[in-house]
Every structure is written in C-alpha cells, then in structure tokens.
C-alpha cells in the first residue's frame, strides 16, 4: 500500500515537472518569436519622432501629439507613453518590450475566459503566434497601442464578471477613457468601452 502511494506521488511529481518544463519551453519559444518580429519594424518618421521630440522638449511642453495627414493634431497620450520607453534607448528593444507587454495582456485575457485548460492554451497560442497580431505589436503607432488597451479592457471586463470586485470596476472606467488620449479614432472605442462598463455596472447592482 505504501509503495502504491509512493508511486502515485512520484507520478504526480513527474507530471508536474513535465508541465513546468513545457511552459518554460513555451515562454522561451514565444520570447524568441516576438524578438524576431521586433527586428522587422522600419521605424519611420511617425514612430521615431515621438522619441526625438522628447530630446527637444520637456514632457509637459508637448501640448498635443503629432499632426495627422489632414493637419489635425493628435492627442499627446503617445508622447507620455514614449517617455516611459525612452530610457531603453534602443529601437529593437523598445519593439520587443511593447510586444511582450501585448503578449502578457493576451495571457491575462485568455486566463479569464471560461474555456478548459487545453482550450485556453490553444487560444493563447493562436493569438500570440498570429502573424497579424505579432506584426502590429512591435510598432509604436497610435492605433496599435489602442488595441492593447482594448485587450486590457476585455480582461478587466471578464475579471469583473467573475469576481465583482469594485477596484476592477474602477479600472474599467479608467481604461475606458484612455483611447482618445492616444488616438482620435479611439473615441469610438472609448464610447463602446464606456457603454459596456455602464451596462455591467447596472447589471450587477
């Protein structure tokens, strides 16, 4: 009987070790995968200029962002985000960092879904290795950063549905108003987020 218990414990330990080893390999693979994507951006005027302006101006002197193709000034939210990345001082590493941030947001989102573990893993792999999503993740462009905030919003939305925590609801309202500060087209995204947050608020009161 004792041998049977020992065998069962050894088997479970081996199974857990294999699972840990698999996840380590997965993290390494995705790290290399996203790193190679970070070598692809051309970093043209739009992306680099935000970092360049921070060398010329004080952060709070940037009242607006870049001008659009129709000479409409963009909000200055991207200038503040670029300020956080400026100390890195390497465009490839900046691309890699924002790509890994997106990867982490995807993980958070998938974790909150109601799929079983295998389905979550497959869903996570599908999103994290998508060539379209991976390509947009390495560019410091307004619309792509708004998509990352959208991923974060849906993670918070699903988390609040599960936990009903008020701090999560507060974060939903905060994230809902961020997109227009980054990209004028984010107003539509923000209206959707605010509407969804108001709906879920009244639904759970």
CSV table of N, CA and C in Angstrom, one decimal, residues 26-156:
chain,number,residue,atom,x,y,z
A,26,UNK,N,7.7,26.9,-23.8
A,26,UNK,CA,6.7,27.8,-24.4
A,26,UNK,C,7.1,29.3,-24.3
A,27,UNK,N,7.5,29.6,-23.1
A,27,UNK,CA,7.9,31.0,-22.8
A,27,UNK,C,9.1,31.4,-23.6
A,28,UNK,N,10.1,30.5,-23.7
A,28,UNK,CA,11.3,30.7,-24.4
A,28,UNK,C,11.0,30.8,-25.9
A,29,UNK,N,10.1,29.9,-26.4
A,29,UNK,CA,9.7,30.0,-27.8
A,29,UNK,C,9.1,31.3,-28.2
A,30,UNK,N,8.1,31.7,-27.4
A,30,UNK,CA,7.4,33.0,-27.6
A,30,UNK,C,8.3,34.2,-27.5
A,31,UNK,N,9.2,34.1,-26.6
A,31,UNK,CA,10.2,35.2,-26.4
A,31,UNK,C,11.0,35.4,-27.7
A,32,UNK,N,11.6,34.3,-28.2
A,32,UNK,CA,12.3,34.3,-29.4
A,32,UNK,C,11.4,34.7,-30.6
A,33,UNK,N,10.2,34.2,-30.6
A,33,UNK,CA,9.3,34.5,-31.7
A,33,UNK,C,9.0,36.0,-31.8
A,34,UNK,N,8.7,36.6,-30.6
A,34,UNK,CA,8.4,38.0,-30.6
A,34,UNK,C,9.7,38.9,-30.8
A,35,UNK,N,10.8,38.3,-30.4
A,35,UNK,CA,12.1,39.1,-30.6
A,35,UNK,C,12.3,39.2,-32.1
A,36,UNK,N,12.2,38.1,-32.8
A,36,UNK,CA,12.4,38.2,-34.3
A,36,UNK,C,11.4,39.1,-35.0
A,37,UNK,N,10.2,39.2,-34.5
A,37,UNK,CA,9.2,40.2,-35.0
A,37,UNK,C,9.7,41.6,-34.7
A,38,UNK,N,10.4,41.8,-33.6
A,38,UNK,CA,10.8,43.1,-33.2
A,38,UNK,C,12.0,43.6,-34.1
A,39,UNK,N,12.5,42.7,-34.9
A,39,UNK,CA,13.6,43.1,-35.9
A,39,UNK,C,13.0,43.7,-37.2
A,40,UNK,N,11.7,43.6,-37.4
A,40,UNK,CA,11.0,43.9,-38.6
A,40,UNK,C,10.6,45.3,-38.8
A,41,UNK,N,10.2,46.1,-37.7
A,41,UNK,CA,9.7,47.5,-38.0
A,41,UNK,C,10.7,48.4,-38.6
A,42,UNK,N,10.2,49.2,-39.5
A,42,UNK,CA,11.1,50.1,-40.2
A,42,UNK,C,11.4,51.4,-39.4
A,43,UNK,N,10.5,51.6,-38.4
A,43,UNK,CA,10.6,52.8,-37.5
A,43,UNK,C,10.8,54.1,-38.4
A,44,UNK,N,9.8,54.4,-39.1
A,44,UNK,CA,9.8,55.6,-40.0
A,44,UNK,C,9.5,56.8,-39.1
A,45,UNK,N,9.2,57.9,-39.7
A,45,UNK,CA,9.1,59.2,-39.0
A,45,UNK,C,8.1,59.2,-37.9
A,46,UNK,N,6.9,58.6,-38.1
A,46,UNK,CA,5.9,58.7,-37.1
A,46,UNK,C,6.3,58.0,-35.7
A,47,UNK,N,7.0,56.9,-35.8
A,47,UNK,CA,7.4,56.2,-34.6
A,47,UNK,C,8.6,56.9,-33.9
A,48,UNK,N,9.6,57.2,-34.7
A,48,UNK,CA,10.8,57.8,-34.1
A,48,UNK,C,10.6,59.2,-33.6
A,49,UNK,N,9.8,60.0,-34.3
A,49,UNK,CA,9.6,61.4,-34.0
A,49,UNK,C,9.2,61.6,-32.5
A,50,UNK,N,8.3,60.7,-32.0
A,50,UNK,CA,7.9,60.9,-30.6
A,50,UNK,C,9.1,60.8,-29.6
A,51,UNK,N,10.0,59.9,-29.9
A,51,UNK,CA,11.2,59.8,-29.0
A,51,UNK,C,12.1,61.0,-29.3
A,52,UNK,N,12.2,61.4,-30.5
A,52,UNK,CA,13.1,62.6,-30.8
A,52,UNK,C,12.6,63.8,-30.2
A,53,UNK,N,11.3,64.1,-30.2
A,53,UNK,CA,10.7,65.3,-29.6
A,53,UNK,C,11.0,65.4,-28.1
A,54,UNK,N,11.1,64.2,-27.4
A,54,UNK,CA,11.4,64.2,-26.0
A,54,UNK,C,12.8,64.6,-25.7
A,55,UNK,N,13.7,64.6,-26.7
A,55,UNK,CA,15.0,65.1,-26.6
A,55,UNK,C,15.0,66.7,-26.7
A,56,UNK,N,14.0,67.2,-27.4
A,56,UNK,CA,14.0,68.6,-27.6
A,56,UNK,C,13.1,69.4,-26.6
A,57,UNK,N,12.0,68.7,-26.1
A,57,UNK,CA,11.0,69.3,-25.3
A,57,UNK,C,11.0,68.7,-23.9
A,58,UNK,N,10.5,69.4,-23.0
A,58,UNK,CA,10.1,68.9,-21.7
A,58,UNK,C,8.8,68.1,-21.9
A,59,UNK,N,8.6,67.1,-21.1
A,59,UNK,CA,7.5,66.2,-21.3
A,59,UNK,C,6.2,67.0,-21.3
A,60,UNK,N,6.1,68.0,-20.4
A,60,UNK,CA,4.8,68.7,-20.2
A,60,UNK,C,4.7,69.9,-21.2
A,61,UNK,N,5.7,70.1,-22.0
A,61,UNK,CA,5.6,71.1,-23.1
A,61,UNK,C,4.9,70.6,-24.3
A,62,UNK,N,4.8,69.3,-24.4
A,62,UNK,CA,4.1,68.7,-25.6
A,62,UNK,C,2.6,68.7,-25.3
A,63,UNK,N,2.0,69.8,-25.8
A,63,UNK,CA,0.5,70.1,-25.5
A,63,UNK,C,-0.3,69.1,-26.4
A,64,UNK,N,0.2,68.8,-27.6
A,64,UNK,CA,-0.5,67.8,-28.4
A,64,UNK,C,0.5,66.8,-29.0
A,65,UNK,N,0.0,65.8,-29.7
A,65,UNK,CA,0.8,64.9,-30.3
A,65,UNK,C,1.2,65.3,-31.7
A,66,UNK,N,1.5,64.3,-32.6
A,66,UNK,CA,1.8,64.6,-34.0
A,66,UNK,C,0.6,65.1,-34.8
A,67,UNK,N,0.9,65.8,-35.9
A,67,UNK,CA,-0.2,66.1,-36.8
A,67,UNK,C,-0.5,65.0,-37.7
A,68,UNK,N,-1.8,64.8,-37.9
A,68,UNK,CA,-2.3,63.7,-38.8
A,68,UNK,C,-2.1,64.2,-40.3
A,69,UNK,N,-2.4,63.3,-41.2
A,69,UNK,CA,-2.3,63.7,-42.7
A,69,UNK,C,-3.1,64.8,-43.1
A,70,UNK,N,-4.2,65.2,-42.3
A,70,UNK,CA,-5.0,66.3,-42.6
A,70,UNK,C,-4.7,67.5,-41.6
A,71,UNK,N,-3.5,67.5,-41.1
A,71,UNK,CA,-3.1,68.6,-40.2
A,71,UNK,C,-3.9,68.7,-39.0
A,72,UNK,N,-4.5,67.6,-38.5
A,72,UNK,CA,-5.2,67.6,-37.3
A,72,UNK,C,-4.3,67.1,-36.2
A,73,UNK,N,-4.1,67.9,-35.1
A,73,UNK,CA,-3.2,67.4,-34.1
A,73,UNK,C,-3.8,66.2,-33.3
A,74,UNK,N,-2.9,65.2,-33.1
A,74,UNK,CA,-3.3,64.1,-32.3
A,74,UNK,C,-3.2,64.4,-30.8
A,75,UNK,N,-3.9,63.7,-30.0
A,75,UNK,CA,-3.7,63.9,-28.5
A,75,UNK,C,-2.3,63.5,-28.1
A,76,UNK,N,-1.9,63.9,-27.0
A,76,UNK,CA,-0.5,63.8,-26.6
A,76,UNK,C,-0.2,62.5,-25.7
A,77,UNK,N,-1.2,61.6,-25.7
A,77,UNK,CA,-1.0,60.4,-24.8
A,77,UNK,C,0.1,59.6,-25.3
A,78,UNK,N,0.4,59.5,-26.6
A,78,UNK,CA,1.5,58.7,-27.1
A,78,UNK,C,2.9,59.3,-26.6
A,79,UNK,N,2.9,60.6,-26.5
A,79,UNK,CA,4.1,61.3,-26.0
A,79,UNK,C,4.5,60.8,-24.6
A,80,UNK,N,3.5,60.7,-23.8
A,80,UNK,CA,3.7,60.2,-22.4
A,80,UNK,C,4.1,58.7,-22.4
A,81,UNK,N,3.5,57.9,-23.3
A,81,UNK,CA,3.9,56.5,-23.4
A,81,UNK,C,5.3,56.4,-23.9
A,82,UNK,N,5.7,57.2,-24.9
A,82,UNK,CA,7.0,57.2,-25.4
A,82,UNK,C,8.1,57.6,-24.3
A,83,UNK,N,7.6,58.5,-23.4
A,83,UNK,CA,8.5,58.9,-22.4
A,83,UNK,C,8.9,57.8,-21.5
A,84,UNK,N,8.0,56.8,-21.2
A,84,UNK,CA,8.3,55.7,-20.4
A,84,UNK,C,9.3,54.7,-21.1
A,85,UNK,N,9.3,54.7,-22.4
A,85,UNK,CA,10.2,53.8,-23.2
A,85,UNK,C,11.5,54.5,-23.6
A,86,UNK,N,11.6,55.8,-23.5
A,86,UNK,CA,12.8,56.5,-23.9
A,86,UNK,C,14.1,56.0,-23.2
A,87,UNK,N,14.1,55.7,-21.9
A,87,UNK,CA,15.3,55.3,-21.3
A,87,UNK,C,15.9,54.0,-21.9
A,88,UNK,N,15.1,53.2,-22.6
A,88,UNK,CA,15.7,52.0,-23.2
A,88,UNK,C,16.7,52.3,-24.2
A,89,UNK,N,16.5,53.4,-25.0
A,89,UNK,CA,17.5,53.9,-26.0
A,89,UNK,C,17.9,52.9,-27.0
A,90,UNK,N,17.0,52.0,-27.4
A,90,UNK,CA,17.3,51.0,-28.4
A,90,UNK,C,16.0,50.6,-29.1
A,91,UNK,N,15.9,50.9,-30.4
A,91,UNK,CA,14.6,50.8,-31.1
A,91,UNK,C,14.1,49.3,-31.1
A,92,UNK,N,15.1,48.4,-31.3
A,92,UNK,CA,14.7,47.0,-31.3
A,92,UNK,C,14.2,46.5,-30.0
A,93,UNK,N,14.9,46.9,-28.9
A,93,UNK,CA,14.4,46.5,-27.6
A,93,UNK,C,13.1,47.2,-27.2
A,94,UNK,N,12.9,48.4,-27.7
A,94,UNK,CA,11.6,49.1,-27.5
A,94,UNK,C,10.5,48.2,-28.2
A,95,UNK,N,10.7,47.8,-29.4
A,95,UNK,CA,9.7,47.0,-30.1
A,95,UNK,C,9.5,45.7,-29.4
A,96,UNK,N,10.6,45.1,-28.9
A,96,UNK,CA,10.4,43.8,-28.1
A,96,UNK,C,9.6,44.0,-26.9
A,97,UNK,N,9.9,45.1,-26.1
A,97,UNK,CA,9.2,45.4,-24.9
A,97,UNK,C,7.7,45.5,-25.1
A,98,UNK,N,7.3,46.4,-26.1
A,98,UNK,CA,5.9,46.6,-26.3
A,98,UNK,C,5.2,45.3,-26.8
A,99,UNK,N,6.0,44.5,-27.5
A,99,UNK,CA,5.4,43.2,-28.0
A,99,UNK,C,5.2,42.3,-26.8
A,100,UNK,N,6.1,42.2,-25.9
A,100,UNK,CA,6.0,41.3,-24.7
A,100,UNK,C,4.9,41.8,-23.8
A,101,UNK,N,4.7,43.1,-23.7
A,101,UNK,CA,3.6,43.7,-23.0
A,101,UNK,C,2.2,43.2,-23.6
A,102,UNK,N,2.2,43.2,-24.9
A,102,UNK,CA,0.9,42.7,-25.5
A,102,UNK,C,0.7,41.2,-25.3
A,103,UNK,N,1.8,40.5,-25.3
A,103,UNK,CA,1.8,39.1,-25.1
A,103,UNK,C,1.2,38.8,-23.7
A,104,UNK,N,1.7,39.6,-22.7
A,104,UNK,CA,1.2,39.4,-21.3
A,104,UNK,C,-0.3,39.8,-21.2
A,105,UNK,N,-0.7,40.8,-21.9
A,105,UNK,CA,-2.1,41.2,-21.9
A,105,UNK,C,-3.0,40.1,-22.5
A,106,UNK,N,-2.5,39.5,-23.6
A,106,UNK,CA,-3.2,38.3,-24.2
A,106,UNK,C,-3.4,37.2,-23.2
A,107,UNK,N,-2.3,36.9,-22.4
A,107,UNK,CA,-2.3,35.9,-21.4
A,107,UNK,C,-3.3,36.2,-20.4
A,108,UNK,N,-3.4,37.4,-19.9
A,108,UNK,CA,-4.4,37.8,-18.9
A,108,UNK,C,-5.8,37.6,-19.4
A,109,UNK,N,-6.0,38.0,-20.7
A,109,UNK,CA,-7.3,37.9,-21.3
A,109,UNK,C,-7.8,36.4,-21.3
A,110,UNK,N,-6.9,35.6,-21.9
A,110,UNK,CA,-7.2,34.2,-22.0
A,110,UNK,C,-7.4,33.5,-20.7
A,111,UNK,N,-6.7,33.9,-19.7
A,111,UNK,CA,-6.8,33.3,-18.4
A,111,UNK,C,-8.2,33.5,-17.8
A,112,UNK,N,-8.9,34.6,-18.2
A,112,UNK,CA,-10.2,34.9,-17.6
A,112,UNK,C,-11.3,34.3,-18.4
A,113,UNK,N,-11.0,33.7,-19.5
A,113,UNK,CA,-12.1,33.0,-20.3
A,113,UNK,C,-12.6,31.7,-19.5
A,114,UNK,N,-13.7,31.2,-20.0
A,114,UNK,CA,-14.3,30.1,-19.4
A,114,UNK,C,-14.0,28.8,-20.1
A,115,UNK,N,-13.0,28.8,-20.9
A,115,UNK,CA,-12.5,27.6,-21.6
A,115,UNK,C,-11.8,26.7,-20.6
A,116,UNK,N,-11.7,25.4,-21.0
A,116,UNK,CA,-10.9,24.5,-20.2
A,116,UNK,C,-9.4,24.8,-20.5
A,117,UNK,N,-8.5,24.1,-19.7
A,117,UNK,CA,-7.1,24.4,-19.8
A,117,UNK,C,-6.5,24.2,-21.2
A,118,UNK,N,-6.9,23.1,-21.9
A,118,UNK,CA,-6.4,22.8,-23.2
A,118,UNK,C,-6.9,23.9,-24.2
A,119,UNK,N,-8.2,24.3,-24.1
A,119,UNK,CA,-8.7,25.3,-25.0
A,119,UNK,C,-8.1,26.6,-24.7
A,120,UNK,N,-7.8,27.0,-23.5
A,120,UNK,CA,-7.1,28.2,-23.2
A,120,UNK,C,-5.7,28.2,-23.8
A,121,UNK,N,-5.0,27.1,-23.7
A,121,UNK,CA,-3.7,27.0,-24.3
A,121,UNK,C,-3.7,27.2,-25.8
A,122,UNK,N,-4.6,26.5,-26.4
A,122,UNK,CA,-4.8,26.7,-27.9
A,122,UNK,C,-5.1,28.1,-28.3
A,123,UNK,N,-6.1,28.7,-27.6
A,123,UNK,CA,-6.5,30.0,-27.8
A,123,UNK,C,-5.3,31.0,-27.7
A,124,UNK,N,-4.6,30.8,-26.6
A,124,UNK,CA,-3.4,31.7,-26.3
A,124,UNK,C,-2.4,31.6,-27.4
A,125,UNK,N,-2.1,30.3,-27.8
A,125,UNK,CA,-1.1,30.1,-28.9
A,125,UNK,C,-1.6,30.7,-30.2
A,126,UNK,N,-2.9,30.6,-30.5
A,126,UNK,CA,-3.4,31.1,-31.8
A,126,UNK,C,-3.2,32.7,-31.8
A,127,UNK,N,-3.5,33.3,-30.7
A,127,UNK,CA,-3.4,34.8,-30.6
A,127,UNK,C,-2.0,35.2,-30.6
A,128,UNK,N,-1.2,34.6,-29.8
A,128,UNK,CA,0.2,35.1,-29.5
A,128,UNK,C,1.1,34.8,-30.7
A,129,UNK,N,0.8,33.8,-31.6
A,129,UNK,CA,1.6,33.5,-32.7
A,129,UNK,C,1.0,34.0,-34.0
A,130,UNK,N,-0.1,34.7,-34.0
A,130,UNK,CA,-0.8,35.2,-35.2
A,130,UNK,C,0.2,36.2,-35.8
A,131,UNK,N,0.5,36.1,-37.1
A,131,UNK,CA,1.4,37.0,-37.8
A,131,UNK,C,0.9,38.4,-37.8
A,132,UNK,N,-0.4,38.6,-37.9
A,132,UNK,CA,-1.0,39.9,-37.9
A,132,UNK,C,-0.9,40.6,-36.6
A,133,UNK,N,-1.2,39.9,-35.5
A,133,UNK,CA,-1.1,40.4,-34.2
A,133,UNK,C,0.3,40.7,-33.8
A,134,UNK,N,1.2,39.7,-34.1
A,134,UNK,CA,2.6,39.9,-33.8
A,134,UNK,C,3.2,41.1,-34.5
A,135,UNK,N,2.8,41.2,-35.8
A,135,UNK,CA,3.4,42.4,-36.6
A,135,UNK,C,2.9,43.7,-36.0
A,136,UNK,N,1.7,43.8,-35.6
A,136,UNK,CA,1.2,45.1,-35.1
A,136,UNK,C,1.8,45.4,-33.7
A,137,UNK,N,2.2,44.3,-33.0
A,137,UNK,CA,2.6,44.5,-31.6
A,137,UNK,C,4.0,45.2,-31.5
A,138,UNK,N,4.7,45.2,-32.5
A,138,UNK,CA,6.1,45.8,-32.4
A,138,UNK,C,6.2,47.2,-32.9
A,139,UNK,N,5.1,47.8,-33.3
A,139,UNK,CA,5.1,49.2,-33.8
A,139,UNK,C,4.5,50.2,-32.8
A,140,UNK,N,5.3,51.3,-32.6
A,140,UNK,CA,4.8,52.3,-31.6
A,140,UNK,C,3.9,53.3,-32.4
A,141,UNK,N,2.7,52.7,-32.8
A,141,UNK,CA,1.8,53.5,-33.5
A,141,UNK,C,0.5,53.6,-32.7
A,142,UNK,N,-0.2,54.8,-32.9
A,142,UNK,CA,-1.4,55.0,-32.0
A,142,UNK,C,-2.4,53.9,-32.1
A,143,UNK,N,-2.8,53.6,-33.3
A,143,UNK,CA,-3.9,52.6,-33.4
A,143,UNK,C,-3.6,51.2,-32.8
A,144,UNK,N,-2.3,50.8,-32.9
A,144,UNK,CA,-1.9,49.5,-32.4
A,144,UNK,C,-1.9,49.6,-30.9
A,145,UNK,N,-1.5,50.7,-30.3
A,145,UNK,CA,-1.5,50.8,-28.8
A,145,UNK,C,-2.9,50.8,-28.3
A,146,UNK,N,-3.8,51.4,-29.0
A,146,UNK,CA,-5.2,51.4,-28.6
A,146,UNK,C,-5.7,50.0,-28.6
A,147,UNK,N,-5.3,49.1,-29.5
A,147,UNK,CA,-5.7,47.7,-29.5
A,147,UNK,C,-5.2,47.0,-28.2
A,148,UNK,N,-4.0,47.4,-27.8
A,148,UNK,CA,-3.5,46.8,-26.5
A,148,UNK,C,-4.4,47.2,-25.3
A,149,UNK,N,-4.8,48.5,-25.3
A,149,UNK,CA,-5.7,48.9,-24.2
A,149,UNK,C,-7.1,48.2,-24.3
A,150,UNK,N,-7.5,47.9,-25.6
A,150,UNK,CA,-8.7,47.1,-25.8
A,150,UNK,C,-8.6,45.7,-25.2
A,151,UNK,N,-7.5,45.1,-25.4
A,151,UNK,CA,-7.2,43.7,-24.8
A,151,UNK,C,-7.3,43.8,-23.3
A,152,UNK,N,-6.7,44.9,-22.7
A,152,UNK,CA,-6.7,45.0,-21.3
A,152,UNK,C,-8.1,45.3,-20.8
A,153,UNK,N,-8.9,46.0,-21.5
A,153,UNK,CA,-10.3,46.3,-21.1
A,153,UNK,C,-11.1,45.0,-21.1
A,154,UNK,N,-11.0,44.2,-22.1
A,154,UNK,CA,-11.7,42.9,-22.1
A,154,UNK,C,-11.3,42.0,-21.0
A,155,UNK,N,-10.0,42.0,-20.6
A,155,UNK,CA,-9.5,41.2,-19.5
A,155,UNK,C,-10.2,41.7,-18.2
A,156,UNK,N,-10.2,43.0,-18.0
A,156,UNK,CA,-10.9,43.6,-16.8
A,156,UNK,C,-12.4,43.3,-16.8
